[in-house]
GROMACS .gro file of C-alpha atoms in nm:
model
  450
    1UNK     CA    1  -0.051  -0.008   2.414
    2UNK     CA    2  -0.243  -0.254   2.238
    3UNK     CA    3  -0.195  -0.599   2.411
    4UNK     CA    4  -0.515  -0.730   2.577
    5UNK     CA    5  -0.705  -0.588   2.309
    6UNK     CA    6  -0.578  -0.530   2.017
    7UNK     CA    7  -0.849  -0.361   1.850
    8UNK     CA    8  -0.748  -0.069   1.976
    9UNK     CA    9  -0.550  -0.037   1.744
   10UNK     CA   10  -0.739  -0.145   1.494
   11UNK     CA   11  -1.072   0.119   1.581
   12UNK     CA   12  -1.107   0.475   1.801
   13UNK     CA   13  -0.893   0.775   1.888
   14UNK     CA   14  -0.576   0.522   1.992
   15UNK     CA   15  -0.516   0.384   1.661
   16UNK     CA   16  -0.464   0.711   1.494
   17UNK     CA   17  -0.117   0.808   1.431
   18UNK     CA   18   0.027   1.157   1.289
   19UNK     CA   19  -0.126   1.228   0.949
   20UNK     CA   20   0.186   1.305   0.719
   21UNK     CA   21   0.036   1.326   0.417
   22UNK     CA   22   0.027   1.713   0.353
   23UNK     CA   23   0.397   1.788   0.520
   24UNK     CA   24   0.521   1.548   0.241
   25UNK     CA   25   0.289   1.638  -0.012
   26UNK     CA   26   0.410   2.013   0.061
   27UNK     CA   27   0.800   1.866   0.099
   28UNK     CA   28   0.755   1.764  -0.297
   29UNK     CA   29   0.593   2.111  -0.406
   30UNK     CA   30   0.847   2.310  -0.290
   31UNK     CA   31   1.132   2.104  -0.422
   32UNK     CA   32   0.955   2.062  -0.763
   33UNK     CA   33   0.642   2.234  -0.824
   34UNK     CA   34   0.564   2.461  -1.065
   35UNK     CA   35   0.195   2.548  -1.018
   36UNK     CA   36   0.051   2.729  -0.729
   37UNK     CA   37  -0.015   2.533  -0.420
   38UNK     CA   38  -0.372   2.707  -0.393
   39UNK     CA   39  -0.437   2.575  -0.753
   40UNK     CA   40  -0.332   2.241  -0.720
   41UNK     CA   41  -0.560   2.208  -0.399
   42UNK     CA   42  -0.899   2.362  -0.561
   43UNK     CA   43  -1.013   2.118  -0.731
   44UNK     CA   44  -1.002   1.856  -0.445
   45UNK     CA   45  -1.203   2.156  -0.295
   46UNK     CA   46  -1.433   2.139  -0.584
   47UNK     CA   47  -1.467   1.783  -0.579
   48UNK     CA   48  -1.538   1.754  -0.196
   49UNK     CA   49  -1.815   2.005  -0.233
   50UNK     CA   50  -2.019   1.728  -0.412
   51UNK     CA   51  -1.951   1.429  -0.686
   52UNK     CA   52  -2.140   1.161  -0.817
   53UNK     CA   53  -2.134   0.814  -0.630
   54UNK     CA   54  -1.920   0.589  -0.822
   55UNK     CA   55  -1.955   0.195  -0.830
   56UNK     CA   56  -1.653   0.090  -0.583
   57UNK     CA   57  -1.801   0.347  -0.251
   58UNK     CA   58  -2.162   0.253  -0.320
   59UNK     CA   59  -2.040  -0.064  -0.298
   60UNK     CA   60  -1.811  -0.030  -0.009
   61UNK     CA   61  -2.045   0.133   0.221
   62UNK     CA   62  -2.295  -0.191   0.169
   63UNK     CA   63  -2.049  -0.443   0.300
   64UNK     CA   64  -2.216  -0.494   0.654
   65UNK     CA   65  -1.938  -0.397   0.872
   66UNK     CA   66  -1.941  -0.061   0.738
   67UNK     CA   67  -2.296  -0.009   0.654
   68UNK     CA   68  -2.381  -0.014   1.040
   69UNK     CA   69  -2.131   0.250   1.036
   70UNK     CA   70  -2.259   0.466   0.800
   71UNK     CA   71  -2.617   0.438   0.974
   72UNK     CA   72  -2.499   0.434   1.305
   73UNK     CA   73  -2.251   0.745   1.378
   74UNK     CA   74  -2.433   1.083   1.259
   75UNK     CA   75  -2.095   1.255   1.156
   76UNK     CA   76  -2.104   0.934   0.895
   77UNK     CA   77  -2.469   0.926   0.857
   78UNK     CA   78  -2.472   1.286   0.784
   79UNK     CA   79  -2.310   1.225   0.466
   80UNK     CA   80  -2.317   0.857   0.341
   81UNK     CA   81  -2.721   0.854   0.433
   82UNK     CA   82  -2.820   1.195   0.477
   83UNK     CA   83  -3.172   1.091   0.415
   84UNK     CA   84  -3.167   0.762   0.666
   85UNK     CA   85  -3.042   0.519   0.331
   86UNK     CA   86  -2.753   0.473   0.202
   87UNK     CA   87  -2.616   0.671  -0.121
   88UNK     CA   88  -2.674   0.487  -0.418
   89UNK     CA   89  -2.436   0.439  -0.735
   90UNK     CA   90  -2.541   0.829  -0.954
   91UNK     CA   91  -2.636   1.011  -0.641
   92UNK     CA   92  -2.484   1.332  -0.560
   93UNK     CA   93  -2.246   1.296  -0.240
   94UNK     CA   94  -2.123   1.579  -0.056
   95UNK     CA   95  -1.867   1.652   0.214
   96UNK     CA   96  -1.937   2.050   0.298
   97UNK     CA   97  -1.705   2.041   0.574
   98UNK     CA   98  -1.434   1.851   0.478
   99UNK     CA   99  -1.412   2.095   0.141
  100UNK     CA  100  -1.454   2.402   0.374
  101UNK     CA  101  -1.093   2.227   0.583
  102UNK     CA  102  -0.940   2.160   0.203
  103UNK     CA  103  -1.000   2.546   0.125
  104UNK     CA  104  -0.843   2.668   0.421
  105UNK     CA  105  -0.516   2.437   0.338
  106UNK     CA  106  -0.553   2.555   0.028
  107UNK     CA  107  -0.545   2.921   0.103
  108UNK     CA  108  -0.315   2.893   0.392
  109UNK     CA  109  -0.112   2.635   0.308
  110UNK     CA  110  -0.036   2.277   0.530
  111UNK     CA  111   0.017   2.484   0.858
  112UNK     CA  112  -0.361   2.499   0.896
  113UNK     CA  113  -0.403   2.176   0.892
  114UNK     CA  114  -0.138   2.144   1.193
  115UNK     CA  115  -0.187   2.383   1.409
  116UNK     CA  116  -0.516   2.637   1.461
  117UNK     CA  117  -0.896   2.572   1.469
  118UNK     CA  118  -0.863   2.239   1.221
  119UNK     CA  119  -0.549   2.099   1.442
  120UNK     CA  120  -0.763   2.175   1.765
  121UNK     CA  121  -1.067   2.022   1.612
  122UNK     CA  122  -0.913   1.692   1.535
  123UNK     CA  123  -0.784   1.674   1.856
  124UNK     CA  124  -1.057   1.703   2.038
  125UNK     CA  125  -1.240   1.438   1.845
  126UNK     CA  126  -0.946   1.228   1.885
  127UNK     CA  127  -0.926   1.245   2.269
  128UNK     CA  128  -1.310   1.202   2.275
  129UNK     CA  129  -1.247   0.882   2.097
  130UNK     CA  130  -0.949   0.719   2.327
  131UNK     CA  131  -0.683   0.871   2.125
  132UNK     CA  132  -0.383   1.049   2.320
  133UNK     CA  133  -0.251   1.277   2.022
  134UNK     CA  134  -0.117   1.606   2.114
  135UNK     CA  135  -0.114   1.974   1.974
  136UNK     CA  136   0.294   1.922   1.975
  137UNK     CA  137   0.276   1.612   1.820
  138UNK     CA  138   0.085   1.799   1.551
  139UNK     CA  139   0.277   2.085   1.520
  140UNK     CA  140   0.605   1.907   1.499
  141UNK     CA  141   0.580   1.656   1.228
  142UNK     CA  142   0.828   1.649   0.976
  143UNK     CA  143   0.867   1.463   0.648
  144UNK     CA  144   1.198   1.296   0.586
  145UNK     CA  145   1.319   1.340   0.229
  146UNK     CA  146   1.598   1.097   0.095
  147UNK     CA  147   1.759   0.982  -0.212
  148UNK     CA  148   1.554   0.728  -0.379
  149UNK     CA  149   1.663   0.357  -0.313
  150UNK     CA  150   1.790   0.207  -0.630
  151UNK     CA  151   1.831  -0.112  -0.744
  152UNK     CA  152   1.858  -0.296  -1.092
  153UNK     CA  153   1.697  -0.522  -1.305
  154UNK     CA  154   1.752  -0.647  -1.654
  155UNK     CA  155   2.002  -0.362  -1.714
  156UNK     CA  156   1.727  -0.125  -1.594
  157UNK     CA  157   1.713   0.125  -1.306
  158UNK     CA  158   1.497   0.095  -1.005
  159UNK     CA  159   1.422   0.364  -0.758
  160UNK     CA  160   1.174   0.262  -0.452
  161UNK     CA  161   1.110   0.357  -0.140
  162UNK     CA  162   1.315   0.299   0.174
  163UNK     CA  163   1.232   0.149   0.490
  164UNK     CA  164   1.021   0.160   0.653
  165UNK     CA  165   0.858   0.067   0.314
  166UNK     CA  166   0.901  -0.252   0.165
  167UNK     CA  167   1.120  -0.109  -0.101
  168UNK     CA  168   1.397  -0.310  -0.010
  169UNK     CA  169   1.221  -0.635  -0.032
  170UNK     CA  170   1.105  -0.550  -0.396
  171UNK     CA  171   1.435  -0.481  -0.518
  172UNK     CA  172   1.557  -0.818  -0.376
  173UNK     CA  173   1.244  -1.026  -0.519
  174UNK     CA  174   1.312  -0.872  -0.843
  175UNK     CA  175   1.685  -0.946  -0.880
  176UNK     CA  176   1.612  -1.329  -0.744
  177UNK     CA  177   1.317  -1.352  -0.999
  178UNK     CA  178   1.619  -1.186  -1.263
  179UNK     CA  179   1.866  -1.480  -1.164
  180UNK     CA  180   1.588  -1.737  -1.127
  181UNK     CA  181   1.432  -1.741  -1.420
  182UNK     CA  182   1.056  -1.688  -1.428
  183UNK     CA  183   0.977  -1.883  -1.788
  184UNK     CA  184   0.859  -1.719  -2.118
  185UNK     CA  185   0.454  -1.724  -2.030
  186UNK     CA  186   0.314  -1.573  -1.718
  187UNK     CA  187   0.133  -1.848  -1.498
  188UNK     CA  188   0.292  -2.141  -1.691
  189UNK     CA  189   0.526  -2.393  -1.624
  190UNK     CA  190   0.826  -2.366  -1.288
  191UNK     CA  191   0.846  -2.018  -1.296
  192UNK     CA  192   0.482  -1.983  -1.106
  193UNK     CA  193   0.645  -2.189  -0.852
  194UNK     CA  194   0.964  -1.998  -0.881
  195UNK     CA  195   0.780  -1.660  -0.801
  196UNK     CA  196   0.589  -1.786  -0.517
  197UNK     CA  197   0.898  -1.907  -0.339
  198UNK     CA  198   1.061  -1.554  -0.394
  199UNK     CA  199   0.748  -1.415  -0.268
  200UNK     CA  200   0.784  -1.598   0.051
  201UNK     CA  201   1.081  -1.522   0.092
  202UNK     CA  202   1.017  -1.169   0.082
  203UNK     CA  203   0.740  -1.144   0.330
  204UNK     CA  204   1.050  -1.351   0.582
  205UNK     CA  205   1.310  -1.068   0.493
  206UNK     CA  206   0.975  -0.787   0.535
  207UNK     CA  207   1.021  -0.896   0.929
  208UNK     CA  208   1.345  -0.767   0.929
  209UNK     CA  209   1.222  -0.402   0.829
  210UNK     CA  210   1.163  -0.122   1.075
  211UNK     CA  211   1.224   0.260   1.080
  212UNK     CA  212   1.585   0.249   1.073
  213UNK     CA  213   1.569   0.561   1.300
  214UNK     CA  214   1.490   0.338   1.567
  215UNK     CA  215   1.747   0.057   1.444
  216UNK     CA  216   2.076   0.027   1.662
  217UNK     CA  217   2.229  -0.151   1.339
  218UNK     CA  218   2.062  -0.126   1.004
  219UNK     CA  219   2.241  -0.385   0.874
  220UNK     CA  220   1.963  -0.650   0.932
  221UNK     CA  221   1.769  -0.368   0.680
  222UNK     CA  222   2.007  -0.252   0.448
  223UNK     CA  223   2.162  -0.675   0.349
  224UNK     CA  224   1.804  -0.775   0.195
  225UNK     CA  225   1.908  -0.630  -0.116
  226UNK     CA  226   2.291  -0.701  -0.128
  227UNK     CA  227   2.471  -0.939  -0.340
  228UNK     CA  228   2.483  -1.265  -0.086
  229UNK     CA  229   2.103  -1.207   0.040
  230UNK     CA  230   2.021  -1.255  -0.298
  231UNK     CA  231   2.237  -1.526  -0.357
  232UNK     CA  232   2.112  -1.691  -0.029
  233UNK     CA  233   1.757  -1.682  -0.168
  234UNK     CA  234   1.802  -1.791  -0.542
  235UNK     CA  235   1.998  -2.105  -0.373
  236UNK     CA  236   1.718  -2.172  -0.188
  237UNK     CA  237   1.475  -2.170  -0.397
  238UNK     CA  238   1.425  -2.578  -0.473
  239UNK     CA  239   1.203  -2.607  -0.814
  240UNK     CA  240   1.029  -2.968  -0.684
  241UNK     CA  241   0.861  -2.792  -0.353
  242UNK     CA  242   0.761  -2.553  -0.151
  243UNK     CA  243   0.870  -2.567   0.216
  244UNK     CA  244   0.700  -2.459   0.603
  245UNK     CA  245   0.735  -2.076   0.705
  246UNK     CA  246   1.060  -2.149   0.889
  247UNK     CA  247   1.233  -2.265   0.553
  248UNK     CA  248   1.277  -1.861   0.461
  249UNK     CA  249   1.390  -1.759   0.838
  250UNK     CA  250   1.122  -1.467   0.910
  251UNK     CA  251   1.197  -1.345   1.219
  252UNK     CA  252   0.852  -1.294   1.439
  253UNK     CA  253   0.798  -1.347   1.793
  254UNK     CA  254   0.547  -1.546   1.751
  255UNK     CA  255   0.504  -1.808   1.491
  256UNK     CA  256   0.213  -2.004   1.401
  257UNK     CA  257  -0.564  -0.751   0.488
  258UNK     CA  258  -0.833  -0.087   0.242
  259UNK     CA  259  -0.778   0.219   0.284
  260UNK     CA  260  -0.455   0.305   0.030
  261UNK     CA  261  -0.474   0.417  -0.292
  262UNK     CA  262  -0.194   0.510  -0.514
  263UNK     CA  263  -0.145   0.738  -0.827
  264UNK     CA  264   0.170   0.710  -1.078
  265UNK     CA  265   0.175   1.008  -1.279
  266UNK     CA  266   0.408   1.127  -1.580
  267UNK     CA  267   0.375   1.469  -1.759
  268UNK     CA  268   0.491   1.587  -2.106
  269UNK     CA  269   0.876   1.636  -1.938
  270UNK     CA  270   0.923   1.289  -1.863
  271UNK     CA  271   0.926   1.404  -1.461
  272UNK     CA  272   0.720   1.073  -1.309
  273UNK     CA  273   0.623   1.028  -0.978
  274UNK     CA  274   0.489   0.692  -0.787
  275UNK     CA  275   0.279   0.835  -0.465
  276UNK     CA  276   0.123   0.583  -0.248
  277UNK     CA  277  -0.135   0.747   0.029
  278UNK     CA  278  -0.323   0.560   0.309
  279UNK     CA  279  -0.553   0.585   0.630
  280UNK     CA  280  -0.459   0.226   0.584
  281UNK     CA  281  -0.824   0.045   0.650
  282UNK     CA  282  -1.120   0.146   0.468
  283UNK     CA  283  -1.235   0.444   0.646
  284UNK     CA  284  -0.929   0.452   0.889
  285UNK     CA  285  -1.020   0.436   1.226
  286UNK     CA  286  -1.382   0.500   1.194
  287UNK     CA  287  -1.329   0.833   1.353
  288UNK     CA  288  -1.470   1.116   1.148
  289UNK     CA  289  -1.408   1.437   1.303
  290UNK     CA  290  -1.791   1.610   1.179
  291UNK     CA  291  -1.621   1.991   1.226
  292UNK     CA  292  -1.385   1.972   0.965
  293UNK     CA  293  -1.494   1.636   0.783
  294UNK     CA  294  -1.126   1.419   0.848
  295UNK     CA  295  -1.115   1.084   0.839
  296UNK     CA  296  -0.873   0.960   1.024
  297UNK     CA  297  -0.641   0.715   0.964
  298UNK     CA  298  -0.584   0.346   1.160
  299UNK     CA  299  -0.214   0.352   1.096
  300UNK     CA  300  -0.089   0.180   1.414
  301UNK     CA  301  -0.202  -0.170   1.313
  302UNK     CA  302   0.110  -0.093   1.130
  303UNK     CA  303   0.282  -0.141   1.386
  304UNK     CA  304   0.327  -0.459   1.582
  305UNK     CA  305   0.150  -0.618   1.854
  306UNK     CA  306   0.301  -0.850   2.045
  307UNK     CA  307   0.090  -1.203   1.940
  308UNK     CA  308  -0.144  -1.065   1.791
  309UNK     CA  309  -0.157  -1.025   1.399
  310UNK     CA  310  -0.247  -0.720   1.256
  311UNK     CA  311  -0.529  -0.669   1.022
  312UNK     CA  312  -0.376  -0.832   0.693
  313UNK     CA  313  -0.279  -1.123   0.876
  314UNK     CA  314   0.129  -1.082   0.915
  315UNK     CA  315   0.213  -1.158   1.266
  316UNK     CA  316   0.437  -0.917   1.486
  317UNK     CA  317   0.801  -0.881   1.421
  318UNK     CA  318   0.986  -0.736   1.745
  319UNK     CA  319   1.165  -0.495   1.540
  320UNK     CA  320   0.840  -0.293   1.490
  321UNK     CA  321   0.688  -0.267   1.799
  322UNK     CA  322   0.559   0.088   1.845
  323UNK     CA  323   0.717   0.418   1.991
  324UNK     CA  324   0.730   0.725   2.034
  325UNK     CA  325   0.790   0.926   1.696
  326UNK     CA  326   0.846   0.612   1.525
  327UNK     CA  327   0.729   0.536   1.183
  328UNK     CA  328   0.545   0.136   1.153
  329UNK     CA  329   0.656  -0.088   0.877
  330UNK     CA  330   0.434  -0.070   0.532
  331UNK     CA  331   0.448  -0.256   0.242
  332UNK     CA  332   0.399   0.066   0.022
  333UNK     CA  333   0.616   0.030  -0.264
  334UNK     CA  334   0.630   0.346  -0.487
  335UNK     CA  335   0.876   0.236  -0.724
  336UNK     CA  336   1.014   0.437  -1.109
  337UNK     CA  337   1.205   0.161  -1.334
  338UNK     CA  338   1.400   0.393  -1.613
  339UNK     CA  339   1.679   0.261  -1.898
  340UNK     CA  340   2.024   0.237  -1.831
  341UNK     CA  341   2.021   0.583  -2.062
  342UNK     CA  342   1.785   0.715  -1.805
  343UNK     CA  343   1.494   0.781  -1.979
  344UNK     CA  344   1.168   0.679  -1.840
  345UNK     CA  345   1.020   0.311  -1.859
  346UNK     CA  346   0.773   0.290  -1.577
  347UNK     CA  347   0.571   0.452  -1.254
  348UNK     CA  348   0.403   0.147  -1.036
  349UNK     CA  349   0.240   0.110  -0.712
  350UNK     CA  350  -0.031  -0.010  -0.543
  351UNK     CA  351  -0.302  -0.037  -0.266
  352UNK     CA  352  -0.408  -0.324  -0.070
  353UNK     CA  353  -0.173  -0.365   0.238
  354UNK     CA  354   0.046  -0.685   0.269
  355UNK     CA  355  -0.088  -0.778  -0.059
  356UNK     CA  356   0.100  -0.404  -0.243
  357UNK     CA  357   0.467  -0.529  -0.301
  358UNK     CA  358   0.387  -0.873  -0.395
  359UNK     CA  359   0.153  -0.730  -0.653
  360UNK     CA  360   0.380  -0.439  -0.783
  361UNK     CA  361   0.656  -0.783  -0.834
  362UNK     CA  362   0.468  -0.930  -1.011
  363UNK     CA  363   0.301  -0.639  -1.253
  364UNK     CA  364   0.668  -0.589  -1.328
  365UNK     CA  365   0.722  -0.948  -1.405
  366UNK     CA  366   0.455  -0.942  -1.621
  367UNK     CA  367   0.569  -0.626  -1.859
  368UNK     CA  368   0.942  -0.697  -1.838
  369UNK     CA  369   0.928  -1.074  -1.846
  370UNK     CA  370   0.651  -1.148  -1.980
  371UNK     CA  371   0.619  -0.879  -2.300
  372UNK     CA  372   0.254  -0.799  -2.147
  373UNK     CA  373   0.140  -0.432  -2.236
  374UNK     CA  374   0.070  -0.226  -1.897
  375UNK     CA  375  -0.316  -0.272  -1.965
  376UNK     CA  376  -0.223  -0.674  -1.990
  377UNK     CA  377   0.002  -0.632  -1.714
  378UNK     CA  378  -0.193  -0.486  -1.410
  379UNK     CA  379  -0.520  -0.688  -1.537
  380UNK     CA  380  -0.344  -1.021  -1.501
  381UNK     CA  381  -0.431  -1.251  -1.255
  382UNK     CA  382  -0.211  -1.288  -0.937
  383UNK     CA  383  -0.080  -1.507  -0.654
  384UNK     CA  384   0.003  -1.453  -0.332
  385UNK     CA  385   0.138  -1.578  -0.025
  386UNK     CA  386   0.255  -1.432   0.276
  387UNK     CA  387   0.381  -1.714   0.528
  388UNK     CA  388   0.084  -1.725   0.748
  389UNK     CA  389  -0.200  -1.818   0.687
  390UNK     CA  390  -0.101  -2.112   0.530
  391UNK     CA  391  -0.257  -2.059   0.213
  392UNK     CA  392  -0.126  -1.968  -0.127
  393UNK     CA  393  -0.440  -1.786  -0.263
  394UNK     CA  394  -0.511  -1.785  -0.660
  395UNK     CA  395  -0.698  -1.497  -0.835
  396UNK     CA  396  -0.968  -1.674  -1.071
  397UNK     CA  397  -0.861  -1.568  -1.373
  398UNK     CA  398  -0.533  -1.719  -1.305
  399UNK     CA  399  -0.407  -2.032  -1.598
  400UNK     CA  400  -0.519  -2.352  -1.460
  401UNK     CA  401  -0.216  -2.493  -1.528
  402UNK     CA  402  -0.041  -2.250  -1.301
  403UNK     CA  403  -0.253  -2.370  -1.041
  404UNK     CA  404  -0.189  -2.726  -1.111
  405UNK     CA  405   0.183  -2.643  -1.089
  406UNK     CA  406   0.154  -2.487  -0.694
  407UNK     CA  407  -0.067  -2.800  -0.613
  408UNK     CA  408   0.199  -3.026  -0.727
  409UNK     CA  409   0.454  -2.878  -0.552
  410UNK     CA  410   0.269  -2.870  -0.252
  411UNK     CA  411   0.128  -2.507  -0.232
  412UNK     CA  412  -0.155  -2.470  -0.073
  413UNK     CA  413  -0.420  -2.310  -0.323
  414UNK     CA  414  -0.730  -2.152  -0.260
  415UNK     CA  415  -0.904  -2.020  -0.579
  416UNK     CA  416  -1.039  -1.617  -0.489
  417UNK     CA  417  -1.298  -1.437  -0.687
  418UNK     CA  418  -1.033  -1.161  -0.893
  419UNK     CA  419  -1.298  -0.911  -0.798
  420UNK     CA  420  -1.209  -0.954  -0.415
  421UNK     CA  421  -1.120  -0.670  -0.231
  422UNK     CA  422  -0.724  -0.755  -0.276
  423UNK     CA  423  -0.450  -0.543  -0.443
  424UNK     CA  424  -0.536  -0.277  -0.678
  425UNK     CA  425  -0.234  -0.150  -0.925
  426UNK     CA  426  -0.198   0.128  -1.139
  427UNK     CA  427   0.096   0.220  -1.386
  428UNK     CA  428   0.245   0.448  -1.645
  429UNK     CA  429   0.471   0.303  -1.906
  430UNK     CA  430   0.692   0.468  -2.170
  431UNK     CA  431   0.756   0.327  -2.473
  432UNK     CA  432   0.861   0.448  -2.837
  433UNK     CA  433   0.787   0.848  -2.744
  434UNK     CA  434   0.438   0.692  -2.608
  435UNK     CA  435   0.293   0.712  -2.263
  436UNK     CA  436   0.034   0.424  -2.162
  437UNK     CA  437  -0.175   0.443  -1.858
  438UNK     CA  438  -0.355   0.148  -1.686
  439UNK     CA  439  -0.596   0.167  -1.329
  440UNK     CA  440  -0.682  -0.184  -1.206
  441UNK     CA  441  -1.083  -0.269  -1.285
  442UNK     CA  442  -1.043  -0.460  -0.929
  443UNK     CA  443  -1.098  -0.098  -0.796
  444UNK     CA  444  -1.321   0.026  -1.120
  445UNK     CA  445  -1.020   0.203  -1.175
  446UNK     CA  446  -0.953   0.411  -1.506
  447UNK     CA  447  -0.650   0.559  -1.679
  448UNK     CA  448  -0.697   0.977  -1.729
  449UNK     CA  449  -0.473   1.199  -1.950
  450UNK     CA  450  -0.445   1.604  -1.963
   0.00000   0.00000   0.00000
């Protein structure tokens, strides 16, 4: 679809695939809700109908890319610059439409966002666009519910996300981290190193993850976090160096970054839940339906391209080249660590594509391993490499002698403002009867309780 230009995929009608969000937003309510559906909708209703610009969109809609957006395309225009300039930080935004399509799913449930005037609607704008997206396509979505994946670590429980997620690959960077050793102080001493090699070796066993659905054998899948993968990687881990992209075996066809946010929730039952959403760029696709006020998404870059990388820089991986009803590979990773007693510890996730799972490792790192509070935790500088580039990049804030450590093994570090558009994290840790909440400032997040 995409080869020859690969923007497509990127921008326009064609990159849209099937919103899910609301079938398995609706899946959860009916299997656990207690509230109304019409009054847990509302106040998104509320909300849409007008709020105050906050710091992160003012400032998002000013990047240049997007600002020629905004000024360019009335169905944007009409509500980012209804006056010919931009919305400034304490000015009164408003999405009429878009709350008048939120009121109708509230009062009618997901179906009429599906199917009816809202499903016809997108459609059209979506075939005006380039897109090829059908009323069946529509109609026929279904979530797919499954167990949690579960995993441990220090005698705790995980439960992630499967695949096409990158749940997998978490559970496996945590255990080698476990068996590793990471060191007493966060950015310190071998265990930077340590973490970074684990990391890479993560983003190599990523390439191996597709919807299993479309997997003749998910063994390839399902082996990234067994015993002897595990042991494979902590053996190869060498504490004096680093090592070239084929060192961890990814598996692309050709060798050589948003729009996500996340919310982990607890109430007063202890019932937690780690949700990760996405149009997956910043504004999706660009396409804003102006009828009922969607954005919509961009989430085929999730899929592969063949030679072409996608947006966040990982190149393509046969295994997730796209197809019909197929789900693309993410590196979501909604993840709930509890006791071995069961009782709650922790709700993680993030945003921030290829960046999310290495961020959510290392968050965890720094709470289990570490002793950090969640607060300390999610504000804590981070690494990251993913293969290719070739570049391990450094937040600022990170310990200088942490970065002296990568250079000496021969990492290649580049030194990033923290305040980068990068991963954002947010968490909800238990602890002595106590529930603490921490948003990442890298997103002007903030922690709210009810």
């Amino acid at each position: 679809m995409y080869v020859g230009n690969p923007l497509l995929a990127l921008f326009g009608g064609l990159a849209v695939g099937v919103p899910g969000e609301l079938r398995g937003l609706a899946a959860a309510h009916e299997r656990w809700g207690v509230m109304d559906w019409r009054e847990l909708v509302m106040p998104s209703v509320r909300i849409a109908e007008g709020w105050v610009v906050q710091e992160e969109l003012a400032k998002r809609i000013r990047i240049p890319f997007f600002e020629d957006l905004m000024l360019r395309d009335p169905a944007w225009s009409a509500i980012f610059a209804p006056n010919g300039e931009l919305l400034k930080e304490g000015e009164i935004i408003r999405r009429t439409n878009y709350s008048r399509t939120l009121r109708a799913v509230a009062e009618q449930g997901p179906d009429a966002f599906y199917s009816g005037p809202i499903a016809s609607s997108l459609l059209h704008t979506i075939h005006a666009t380039g897109g090829i997206l059908t009323a069946a396509d529509l109609a026929s979505y279904k979530p797919i519910v499954r167990r949690a994946l579960e995993g441990t670590y220090r005698g705790m429980k995980v439960y992630t996300s499967h695949a096409p997620t990158s749940g997998g690959v978490l559970l496996m960077m945590l255990s080698a981290a476990e068996r590793l050793g990471v060191g007493e102080q966060a950015g310190r001493g071998v265990g930077v190193h340590r973490a970074v090699e684990v990391m890479k070796f993560g983003f190599a066993a990523r390439t191996k993850v597709s919807d299993p659905a479309f997997a003749r054998d998910t063994k390839r899948i399902d082996e990234i976090y067994s015993e002897e993968y595990i042991d494979s990687v902590v053996r190869n881990v060498t504490d004096d160096t680093t090592h070239p992209p084929e060192y961890y075996n990814p598996v692309y066809d050709v060798k050589i970054d948003h729009g996500t946010s996340h919310s982990s929730i607890v109430d007063k039952d202890g019932m937690a839940v780690a949700l990760t959403s996405t149009v997956n760029l910043v504004f999706g696709s660009q396409v804003m339906d102006r009828e009922t006020g969607v954005i919509l998404n961009d989430e085929m870059d999730d899929f592969s391209t063949p030679g072409t990388p996608n947006a966040f820089g990982l190149w393509p991986s046969p295994y997730n080249y796209p197809a019909p009803n197929k789900r693309p590979l993410s590196s979501t990773t909604p993840t709930i660590v509890e006791d071995a007693a069961g009782n709650f510890k922790l709700a993680i996730g993030g945003s921030g594509g290829s960046r999310i799972f290495p961020a959510v490792f290392q968050t965890i790192l720094n709470v289990f391993e570490y002793g950090m509070d969640v607060g300390q935790a999610v504000e804590y500088g981070r690494v990251h490499d993913q293969l290719y580039p070739l570049v391990t990049d450094v937040d600022s804030v990170y310990p200088e002698e942490g970065v002296r450590e990568l250079r000496e093994r021969g990492h290649n570090v580049t030194v990033e403002d923290v305040n980068r558009i990068a991963a954002v994290v947010n968490a909800v840790m238990g602890a002595d009867g106590v529930y603490y909440a921490a948003s990442d400032s890298r997103k002007n997040g903030v922690a709210a309780g009810y």
